[in-house]
C-alpha cells in the first residue's frame, strides 16, 4: 500500500482538473446576424466641427520694455486704434532725443559746408584757388547734405519706435485672450492680446478623405448649433490639400451675419451634408448597423457569416445615418448575412448565432 503525502495528493487533483478542462469542449460565443438590405435613401453625412472667426489677430509688442499698463481684459470690446496696452518708453524717448541732437549737428555741418563751397567758388572765379579745391568743397557740401538726410531718417525711426509704446487695436473687435500682465517684460514679437471680429464667423470641419466625395455630392449643407439652431452657410470652401497625418480635408463654411448672435469662437457645431444620392450609388447601396462595421485606421470591414464562423471582408462606406445604420457602397451584396457586433465576431470562439453546434 502506497501512502501519498498531502502535497502529492494536491498536485494529482490539480492535474486531473486541468485534464478534464482541456478535454471539455469550449463554449463558443454566439453572435447575432443581420442581413444587408438595399436602400435608396439620399445622401446624409454628419461630422463634428467648430466655429472660428474669419478675422483674428494676435497683437504683439514692437518695442522692448516693461508693460506699464494693460488696459483691456478678455471679453472687452475695442475700437480700431484704441490703446490696449502701454510699454515703458523712457529708452525710446532717449533715443528720440539722441536722434534730434544728431540732426541738429548734421544741419550745422551742412551749413558750414555750404558756406565753404560758396567762398571757394568766389575765389575760383578770381583765380586764387584751383578747380580741384572747388571740386573738393562741392563734394564736402553734398556729403553734408546726405548726412542731414540720414539724421532725419534716424529721427523718424526713433519717433516711430516711441509711438510703439502705445499698443493699439488693429480693428473693431472683441478681446479673446490676453497673454501678458502689467509688469511683464515685453519684447518685439511677444504676444500681448488676441482680438477677433465678431461680425464674421465660419464653421470649420475636417472631412475624412474616404467621405470627401460624399461631401462634394451634397446639395444641402447645414450647421447645427448646440441650441438646436440650423444655419445654412453663405459660402463653402474646400481646401486644396489634405492633412498628411489625419488624412482629412478641411471645409470652411461662412455663416450669415444675421445668425451670429451669441456665437463664440471654439463653439462645437455639427455639420450635416445631405441631398439626393447619385442614382448609380443609391441603386447599389446597402445599409447595415453601425456596430457591424469594424474600423481600424483607414480600414473599414464587416464579418460575413460562413458555415460555422466568420470571414472579414473590407467594405467601402457611404452615408452615416446614425441610429438607422450606415450605407455600404461596395464589398457586400444584398442578402449577405453579417455579424451585428463586429467586436464580438472578432473573438476566437465566435460563431453565427443561427449555426448549429
Coordinates of N, CA, C and O in Angstrom, one line a residue, residues 24-165:
X24 N -12.8 19.1 -22.2 CA -14.2 19.6 -22.3 C -14.3 20.5 -23.5 O -13.4 21.3 -23.8
X25 N -15.3 20.4 -24.3 CA -15.5 21.3 -25.5 C -15.7 22.8 -25.1 O -16.4 23.1 -24.1
X26 N -15.0 23.7 -25.7 CA -15.1 25.1 -25.4 C -16.5 25.7 -25.8 O -17.0 25.3 -26.9
X27 N -17.0 26.5 -25.0 CA -18.3 27.1 -25.3 C -18.1 28.3 -26.2 O -17.5 29.3 -25.8
X28 N -18.6 28.2 -27.4 CA -18.5 29.3 -28.4 C -19.4 30.4 -28.1 O -20.4 30.3 -27.5
X29 N -19.0 31.6 -28.5 CA -19.8 32.8 -28.3 C -20.7 33.0 -29.6 O -20.2 33.1 -30.7
X30 N -22.0 33.0 -29.4 CA -23.0 33.2 -30.4 C -23.1 34.6 -30.7 O -23.4 35.4 -29.8
X31 N -22.9 35.0 -32.0 CA -23.0 36.4 -32.4 C -24.3 36.6 -33.3 O -24.4 35.9 -34.3
X32 N -25.2 37.4 -32.9 CA -26.4 37.6 -33.8 C -26.0 38.1 -35.2 O -25.0 38.8 -35.4
X33 N -26.9 37.8 -36.1 CA -26.6 38.2 -37.5 C -27.7 39.2 -38.0 O -28.8 39.2 -37.5
X34 N -27.3 40.0 -39.0 CA -28.2 40.9 -39.6 C -28.0 40.7 -41.1 O -26.9 40.2 -41.6
X35 N -29.0 41.1 -41.9 CA -28.9 40.9 -43.4 C -28.8 42.3 -44.0 O -29.5 43.2 -43.7
X36 N -27.8 42.4 -44.9 CA -27.6 43.6 -45.6 C -28.7 43.9 -46.6 O -29.0 43.0 -47.4
X37 N -29.4 45.0 -46.5 CA -30.6 45.3 -47.3 C -30.3 46.5 -48.2 O -29.7 47.5 -47.7
X38 N -30.8 46.5 -49.4 CA -30.7 47.6 -50.3 C -31.5 48.8 -49.8 O -32.6 48.6 -49.2
X39 N -31.1 50.0 -50.1 CA -31.8 51.2 -49.7 C -31.6 52.2 -50.7 O -30.5 52.3 -51.3
X40 N -32.6 53.0 -51.0 CA -32.5 54.1 -52.0 C -32.5 55.4 -51.3 O -32.9 56.4 -51.9
X41 N -32.1 55.5 -50.1 CA -32.1 56.7 -49.3 C -31.1 57.7 -49.9 O -30.1 57.4 -50.5
X42 N -31.4 59.0 -49.6 CA -30.5 60.0 -50.1 C -29.2 60.1 -49.3 O -29.1 59.5 -48.3
X43 N -28.3 61.0 -49.8 CA -27.1 61.2 -49.1 C -27.2 61.9 -47.8 O -28.0 62.8 -47.7
X44 N -26.5 61.4 -46.8 CA -26.6 62.0 -45.4 C -25.2 61.8 -44.7 O -24.8 60.6 -44.6
X45 N -24.6 62.9 -44.3 CA -23.3 62.7 -43.7 C -23.2 63.8 -42.6 O -23.5 65.0 -42.8
X46 N -22.9 63.4 -41.3 CA -22.8 64.3 -40.2 C -21.5 64.2 -39.6 O -21.0 63.1 -39.2
X47 N -20.8 65.4 -39.4 CA -19.5 65.4 -38.8 C -19.5 66.5 -37.8 O -20.3 67.5 -37.9
X48 N -18.5 66.4 -36.9 CA -18.4 67.5 -35.8 C -17.3 68.5 -36.2 O -16.2 68.1 -36.6
X49 N -17.7 69.7 -36.0 CA -16.7 70.8 -36.3 C -16.7 71.8 -35.2 O -17.2 71.6 -34.1
X50 N -16.2 73.0 -35.5 CA -16.2 74.1 -34.5 C -16.3 75.4 -35.2 O -16.1 75.5 -36.5
X51 N -16.6 76.5 -34.5 CA -16.7 77.8 -35.0 C -15.4 78.6 -34.8 O -14.7 78.4 -33.8
X52 N -15.1 79.4 -35.8 CA -13.9 80.3 -35.7 C -14.1 81.6 -36.4 O -14.9 81.6 -37.3
X53 N -13.5 82.7 -36.0 CA -13.7 84.0 -36.6 C -13.0 84.0 -38.0 O -11.9 83.4 -38.1
X54 N -13.5 84.8 -38.9 CA -12.8 85.0 -40.2 C -11.7 85.9 -40.0 O -10.7 85.8 -40.7
X55 N -11.8 86.8 -39.0 CA -10.7 87.8 -38.8 C -10.3 87.8 -37.4 O -11.1 88.1 -36.5
X56 N -9.0 87.4 -37.2 CA -8.5 87.3 -35.9 C -7.0 87.7 -35.9 O -6.3 87.4 -36.9
X57 N -6.6 88.5 -34.9 CA -5.2 89.0 -34.9 C -4.6 88.8 -33.5 O -5.3 89.1 -32.5
X58 N -3.4 88.4 -33.5 CA -2.6 88.4 -32.2 C -1.7 89.7 -32.2 O -0.8 89.8 -33.0
X59 N -2.1 90.6 -31.3 CA -1.3 91.9 -31.2 C -0.1 91.6 -30.4 O -0.1 91.2 -29.3
X60 N 1.1 92.0 -31.0 CA 2.4 91.8 -30.4 C 3.1 93.1 -30.1 O 2.8 94.1 -30.7
X61 N 4.0 93.0 -29.2 CA 4.8 94.2 -28.9 C 5.8 94.4 -30.0 O 6.3 93.5 -30.6
X62 N 6.1 95.7 -30.3 CA 7.1 96.1 -31.3 C 8.2 96.9 -30.6 O 9.1 97.4 -31.3
X63 N 8.2 96.9 -29.3 CA 9.2 97.7 -28.5 C 9.6 96.9 -27.3 O 8.7 96.3 -26.7
X64 N 10.8 97.0 -26.9 CA 11.3 96.3 -25.7 C 11.1 97.2 -24.5 O 11.3 98.4 -24.6
X65 N 10.6 96.6 -23.4 CA 10.4 97.4 -22.2 C 9.3 96.8 -21.3 O 8.6 95.8 -21.8
X66 N 9.2 97.2 -20.1 CA 8.2 96.7 -19.2 C 6.8 97.1 -19.6 O 6.6 98.3 -20.0
X67 N 5.8 96.3 -19.5 CA 4.4 96.6 -19.7 C 3.9 97.4 -18.5 O 3.7 96.9 -17.5
X68 N 3.7 98.7 -18.7 CA 3.3 99.6 -17.6 C 1.8 99.5 -17.3 O 1.4 99.7 -16.2
X69 N 1.0 99.2 -18.4 CA -0.4 99.1 -18.2 C -1.0 98.2 -19.2 O -0.7 98.3 -20.4
X70 N -2.0 97.4 -18.8 CA -2.8 96.6 -19.7 C -4.2 97.1 -19.5 O -4.8 97.0 -18.5
X71 N -4.7 97.7 -20.6 CA -6.0 98.5 -20.5 C -7.2 97.7 -20.9 O -8.3 98.2 -20.9
X72 N -7.1 96.4 -21.1 CA -8.2 95.5 -21.6 C -8.2 94.2 -20.8 O -7.2 93.9 -20.2
X73 N -9.3 93.5 -20.9 CA -9.3 92.1 -20.4 C -10.2 91.3 -21.4 O -10.9 91.8 -22.2
X74 N -10.1 90.0 -21.2 CA -10.9 89.1 -22.1 C -12.3 89.4 -22.1 O -12.9 89.6 -21.0
X75 N -12.9 89.5 -23.2 CA -14.4 89.8 -23.4 C -14.7 91.2 -23.6 O -15.8 91.6 -24.0
X76 N -13.7 92.2 -23.5 CA -13.9 93.6 -23.8 C -14.1 93.8 -25.3 O -13.4 93.1 -26.1
X77 N -14.9 94.8 -25.6 CA -15.0 95.2 -27.0 C -14.1 96.4 -27.2 O -14.0 97.3 -26.3
X78 N -13.4 96.5 -28.3 CA -12.4 97.5 -28.6 C -12.7 98.1 -29.9 O -13.3 97.5 -30.8
X79 N -12.2 99.4 -30.1 CA -12.4 100.1 -31.4 C -11.0 100.1 -32.1 O -10.0 100.0 -31.4
X80 N -11.0 100.2 -33.4 CA -9.8 100.3 -34.2 C -9.0 101.5 -33.7 O -9.5 102.6 -33.6
X81 N -7.7 101.3 -33.4 CA -6.9 102.4 -32.9 C -6.9 102.7 -31.4 O -6.1 103.5 -30.9
X82 N -7.8 102.0 -30.7 CA -7.9 102.2 -29.3 C -6.7 101.6 -28.6 O -6.2 100.5 -28.9
X83 N -6.1 102.3 -27.6 CA -5.0 101.8 -26.8 C -5.4 100.7 -26.0 O -6.3 100.7 -25.2
X84 N -4.6 99.6 -26.1 CA -5.0 98.4 -25.2 C -3.8 98.1 -24.2 O -4.0 97.3 -23.3
X85 N -2.7 98.7 -24.4 CA -1.5 98.5 -23.5 C -0.5 99.6 -23.7 O -0.5 100.2 -24.7
X86 N 0.3 99.8 -22.7 CA 1.4 100.8 -22.7 C 2.7 100.1 -22.3 O 2.7 99.4 -21.3
X87 N 3.7 100.5 -23.0 CA 5.1 99.9 -22.7 C 6.0 101.1 -22.2 O 5.9 102.2 -22.7
X88 N 6.8 100.9 -21.2 CA 7.8 101.9 -20.8 C 8.6 102.4 -21.9 O 9.3 101.7 -22.6
X89 N 8.4 103.8 -22.2 CA 9.1 104.4 -23.4 C 10.3 105.3 -23.0 O 10.7 106.1 -23.9
X90 N 10.8 105.1 -21.8 CA 11.9 106.0 -21.5 C 13.1 105.8 -22.4 O 13.8 106.8 -22.8
X91 N 13.4 104.6 -22.7 CA 14.6 104.3 -23.6 C 14.3 104.8 -25.0 O 15.2 105.4 -25.7
X92 N 13.0 104.7 -25.5 CA 12.7 105.2 -26.8 C 12.7 106.7 -26.8 O 13.1 107.3 -27.8
X93 N 12.3 107.3 -25.7 CA 12.3 108.8 -25.6 C 13.8 109.3 -25.6 O 14.1 110.3 -26.3
X94 N 14.7 108.6 -25.0 CA 16.1 109.0 -25.0 C 16.7 108.8 -26.4 O 17.4 109.6 -26.9
X95 N 16.2 107.8 -27.1 CA 16.7 107.6 -28.5 C 16.2 108.7 -29.4 O 16.9 109.1 -30.3
X96 N 15.0 109.2 -29.1 CA 14.4 110.3 -29.9 C 15.2 111.5 -29.7 O 15.5 112.3 -30.6
X97 N 15.6 111.8 -28.5 CA 16.4 113.0 -28.2 C 17.8 112.9 -28.8 O 18.3 113.9 -29.3
X98 N 18.4 111.7 -28.8 CA 19.7 111.5 -29.4 C 19.6 111.7 -30.9 O 20.5 112.4 -31.5
X99 N 18.5 111.3 -31.5 CA 18.4 111.5 -33.0 C 18.1 112.9 -33.3 O 18.6 113.4 -34.3
X100 N 17.4 113.6 -32.4 CA 17.2 115.1 -32.7 C 18.5 115.8 -32.6 O 18.8 116.8 -33.4
X101 N 19.4 115.5 -31.6 CA 20.7 116.1 -31.5 C 21.5 115.8 -32.7 O 22.3 116.7 -33.2
X102 N 21.5 114.6 -33.1 CA 22.3 114.2 -34.3 C 21.8 115.0 -35.6 O 22.7 115.4 -36.4
X103 N 20.5 115.2 -35.7 CA 20.0 116.0 -36.8 C 20.5 117.5 -36.7 O 20.9 118.1 -37.8
X104 N 20.5 118.0 -35.5 CA 20.9 119.4 -35.4 C 22.4 119.5 -35.7 O 22.8 120.5 -36.4
X105 N 23.2 118.6 -35.3 CA 24.6 118.6 -35.7 C 24.9 118.4 -37.2 O 25.7 119.1 -37.8
X106 N 24.1 117.6 -37.8 CA 24.3 117.4 -39.2 C 23.9 118.6 -40.0 O 24.5 119.0 -41.0
X107 N 22.8 119.3 -39.5 CA 22.4 120.5 -40.2 C 23.5 121.6 -40.1 O 23.7 122.4 -41.0
X108 N 24.1 121.7 -38.9 CA 25.1 122.7 -38.7 C 26.3 122.4 -39.6 O 26.9 123.3 -40.2
X109 N 26.7 121.2 -39.7 CA 27.8 120.8 -40.6 C 27.5 121.1 -42.0 O 28.4 121.5 -42.8
X110 N 26.2 120.9 -42.4 CA 25.8 121.2 -43.8 C 25.9 122.7 -44.1 O 26.3 123.1 -45.2
X111 N 25.5 123.5 -43.1 CA 25.6 125.0 -43.3 C 27.1 125.4 -43.5 O 27.4 126.2 -44.4
X112 N 28.0 124.9 -42.7 CA 29.4 125.2 -42.8 C 29.9 124.7 -44.2 O 30.7 125.5 -44.8
X113 N 29.5 123.6 -44.6 CA 30.0 123.1 -45.9 C 29.5 123.9 -47.0 O 30.2 124.2 -48.0
X114 N 28.2 124.4 -46.9 CA 27.6 125.2 -47.9 C 28.4 126.6 -48.0 O 28.7 127.0 -49.1
X115 N 28.7 127.2 -46.9 CA 29.4 128.5 -46.9 C 30.8 128.3 -47.4 O 31.3 129.1 -48.2
X116 N 31.4 127.2 -47.1 CA 32.8 126.9 -47.6 C 32.8 126.8 -49.1 O 33.7 127.2 -49.8
X117 N 31.8 126.1 -49.6 CA 31.7 125.9 -51.0 C 31.5 127.2 -51.8 O 32.0 127.5 -52.8
X118 N 30.6 128.1 -51.1 CA 30.3 129.4 -51.8 C 31.6 130.2 -51.8 O 31.9 130.9 -52.8
X119 N 32.4 130.3 -50.7 CA 33.6 131.0 -50.7 C 34.6 130.5 -51.7 O 35.3 131.3 -52.4
X120 N 34.7 129.2 -51.8 CA 35.7 128.6 -52.7 C 35.3 128.9 -54.1 O 36.1 129.2 -55.0
X121 N 34.0 129.0 -54.4 CA 33.5 129.3 -55.8 C 33.9 130.7 -56.1 O 34.3 131.0 -57.3
X122 N 33.8 131.7 -55.1 CA 34.1 133.1 -55.4 C 35.6 133.2 -55.7 O 36.1 133.9 -56.6
X123 N 36.4 132.5 -54.8 CA 37.9 132.5 -55.0 C 38.3 131.9 -56.3 O 39.3 132.4 -57.0
X124 N 37.6 130.9 -56.7 CA 37.9 130.3 -58.0 C 37.7 131.2 -59.2 O 38.4 131.3 -60.1
X125 N 36.6 132.0 -59.0 CA 36.2 132.9 -60.1 C 37.3 134.0 -60.2 O 37.5 134.6 -61.3
X126 N 38.0 134.3 -59.1 CA 39.0 135.4 -59.1 C 40.4 134.8 -59.4 O 41.4 135.5 -59.5
X127 N 40.4 133.4 -59.5 CA 41.7 132.8 -59.9 C 42.6 132.5 -58.7 O 43.8 132.2 -58.9
X128 N 42.1 132.6 -57.5 CA 43.0 132.4 -56.3 C 43.1 130.9 -55.9 O 44.1 130.6 -55.1
X129 N 42.2 130.1 -56.3 CA 42.3 128.6 -55.9 C 42.1 127.8 -57.2 O 41.6 128.3 -58.2
X130 N 42.5 126.6 -57.1 CA 42.4 125.7 -58.3 C 41.0 125.1 -58.4 O 40.2 125.2 -57.5
X131 N 40.7 124.5 -59.6 CA 39.5 123.8 -59.8 C 39.3 122.6 -58.8 O 38.2 122.3 -58.4
X132 N 40.4 122.0 -58.5 CA 40.4 120.9 -57.6 C 39.9 121.3 -56.2 O 39.2 120.5 -55.6
X133 N 40.3 122.5 -55.7 CA 39.8 122.9 -54.4 C 38.3 123.1 -54.5 O 37.6 122.8 -53.5
X134 N 37.8 123.7 -55.6 CA 36.4 123.9 -55.7 C 35.6 122.6 -55.7 O 34.6 122.4 -55.1
X135 N 36.2 121.6 -56.5 CA 35.5 120.3 -56.5 C 35.5 119.6 -55.1 O 34.5 119.0 -54.8
X136 N 36.5 119.8 -54.4 CA 36.6 119.2 -53.0 C 35.5 119.9 -52.1 O 34.8 119.2 -51.4
X137 N 35.4 121.2 -52.2 CA 34.4 121.9 -51.4 C 33.0 121.5 -51.8 O 32.1 121.3 -50.9
X138 N 32.7 121.4 -53.1 CA 31.4 120.9 -53.5 C 31.1 119.5 -53.0 O 29.9 119.2 -52.6
X139 N 32.1 118.6 -53.1 CA 31.9 117.2 -52.6 C 31.6 117.2 -51.1 O 30.7 116.5 -50.7
X140 N 32.3 118.0 -50.4 CA 32.0 118.0 -48.9 C 30.6 118.6 -48.6 O 30.0 118.1 -47.7
X141 N 30.2 119.5 -49.4 CA 28.8 120.0 -49.2 C 27.8 119.0 -49.5 O 26.8 118.8 -48.7
X142 N 28.0 118.2 -50.6 CA 27.0 117.2 -50.9 C 27.0 116.1 -49.8 O 26.0 115.5 -49.5
X143 N 28.2 115.8 -49.3 CA 28.3 114.8 -48.2 C 27.6 115.3 -47.0 O 26.9 114.5 -46.3
X144 N 27.7 116.5 -46.7 CA 27.0 117.1 -45.5 C 25.5 117.1 -45.7 O 24.7 116.8 -44.8
X145 N 25.0 117.3 -46.9 CA 23.6 117.2 -47.2 C 23.1 115.8 -47.0 O 22.0 115.6 -46.5
X146 N 23.9 114.8 -47.5 CA 23.5 113.4 -47.2 C 23.4 113.1 -45.7 O 22.6 112.3 -45.3
X147 N 24.4 113.7 -45.0 CA 24.4 113.5 -43.5 C 23.1 114.0 -42.9 O 22.6 113.4 -41.9
X148 N 22.6 115.1 -43.4 CA 21.3 115.7 -42.9 C 20.2 114.7 -43.2 O 19.3 114.4 -42.3
X149 N 20.1 114.2 -44.4 CA 19.1 113.2 -44.7 C 19.1 112.0 -43.9 O 18.1 111.4 -43.4
X150 N 20.3 111.5 -43.6 CA 20.5 110.3 -42.7 C 20.0 110.6 -41.3 O 19.3 109.8 -40.7
X151 N 20.3 111.8 -40.8 CA 19.9 112.2 -39.5 C 18.4 112.3 -39.4 O 17.8 112.0 -38.4
X152 N 17.8 112.9 -40.5 CA 16.3 113.0 -40.5 C 15.6 111.6 -40.5 O 14.6 111.4 -39.8
X153 N 16.2 110.6 -41.2 CA 15.6 109.3 -41.2 C 15.8 108.6 -39.8 O 14.9 108.0 -39.4
X154 N 16.9 108.9 -39.2 CA 17.1 108.3 -37.8 C 16.1 108.9 -36.8 O 15.6 108.2 -36.0
X155 N 15.8 110.2 -37.0 CA 14.8 110.8 -36.1 C 13.4 110.3 -36.4 O 12.7 110.0 -35.4
X156 N 13.1 110.1 -37.6 CA 11.8 109.5 -38.0 C 11.7 108.1 -37.4 O 10.6 107.7 -36.8
X157 N 12.7 107.3 -37.5 CA 12.7 105.9 -36.9 C 12.6 106.0 -35.4 O 11.8 105.2 -34.9
X158 N 13.3 106.9 -34.8 CA 13.2 107.0 -33.3 C 11.8 107.4 -32.9 O 11.2 106.9 -31.9
X159 N 11.2 108.3 -33.7 CA 9.8 108.7 -33.4 C 8.8 107.6 -33.5 O 7.9 107.4 -32.7
X160 N 9.0 106.8 -34.6 CA 8.1 105.6 -34.8 C 8.3 104.6 -33.6 O 7.3 104.1 -33.1
X161 N 9.5 104.4 -33.2 CA 9.8 103.5 -32.1 C 9.1 103.9 -30.8 O 8.5 103.1 -30.1
X162 N 9.1 105.2 -30.6 CA 8.5 105.8 -29.4 C 6.9 105.6 -29.5 O 6.3 105.4 -28.5
X163 N 6.4 105.7 -30.7 CA 5.0 105.5 -30.9 C 4.5 104.1 -30.6 O 3.4 103.9 -30.3
X164 N 5.4 103.1 -30.7 CA 5.1 101.7 -30.4 C 4.9 101.5 -28.9 O 4.4 100.4 -28.5
X165 N 5.2 102.5 -28.1 CA 4.9 102.3 -26.7 C 3.5 102.2 -26.4 O 3.1 101.6 -25.3

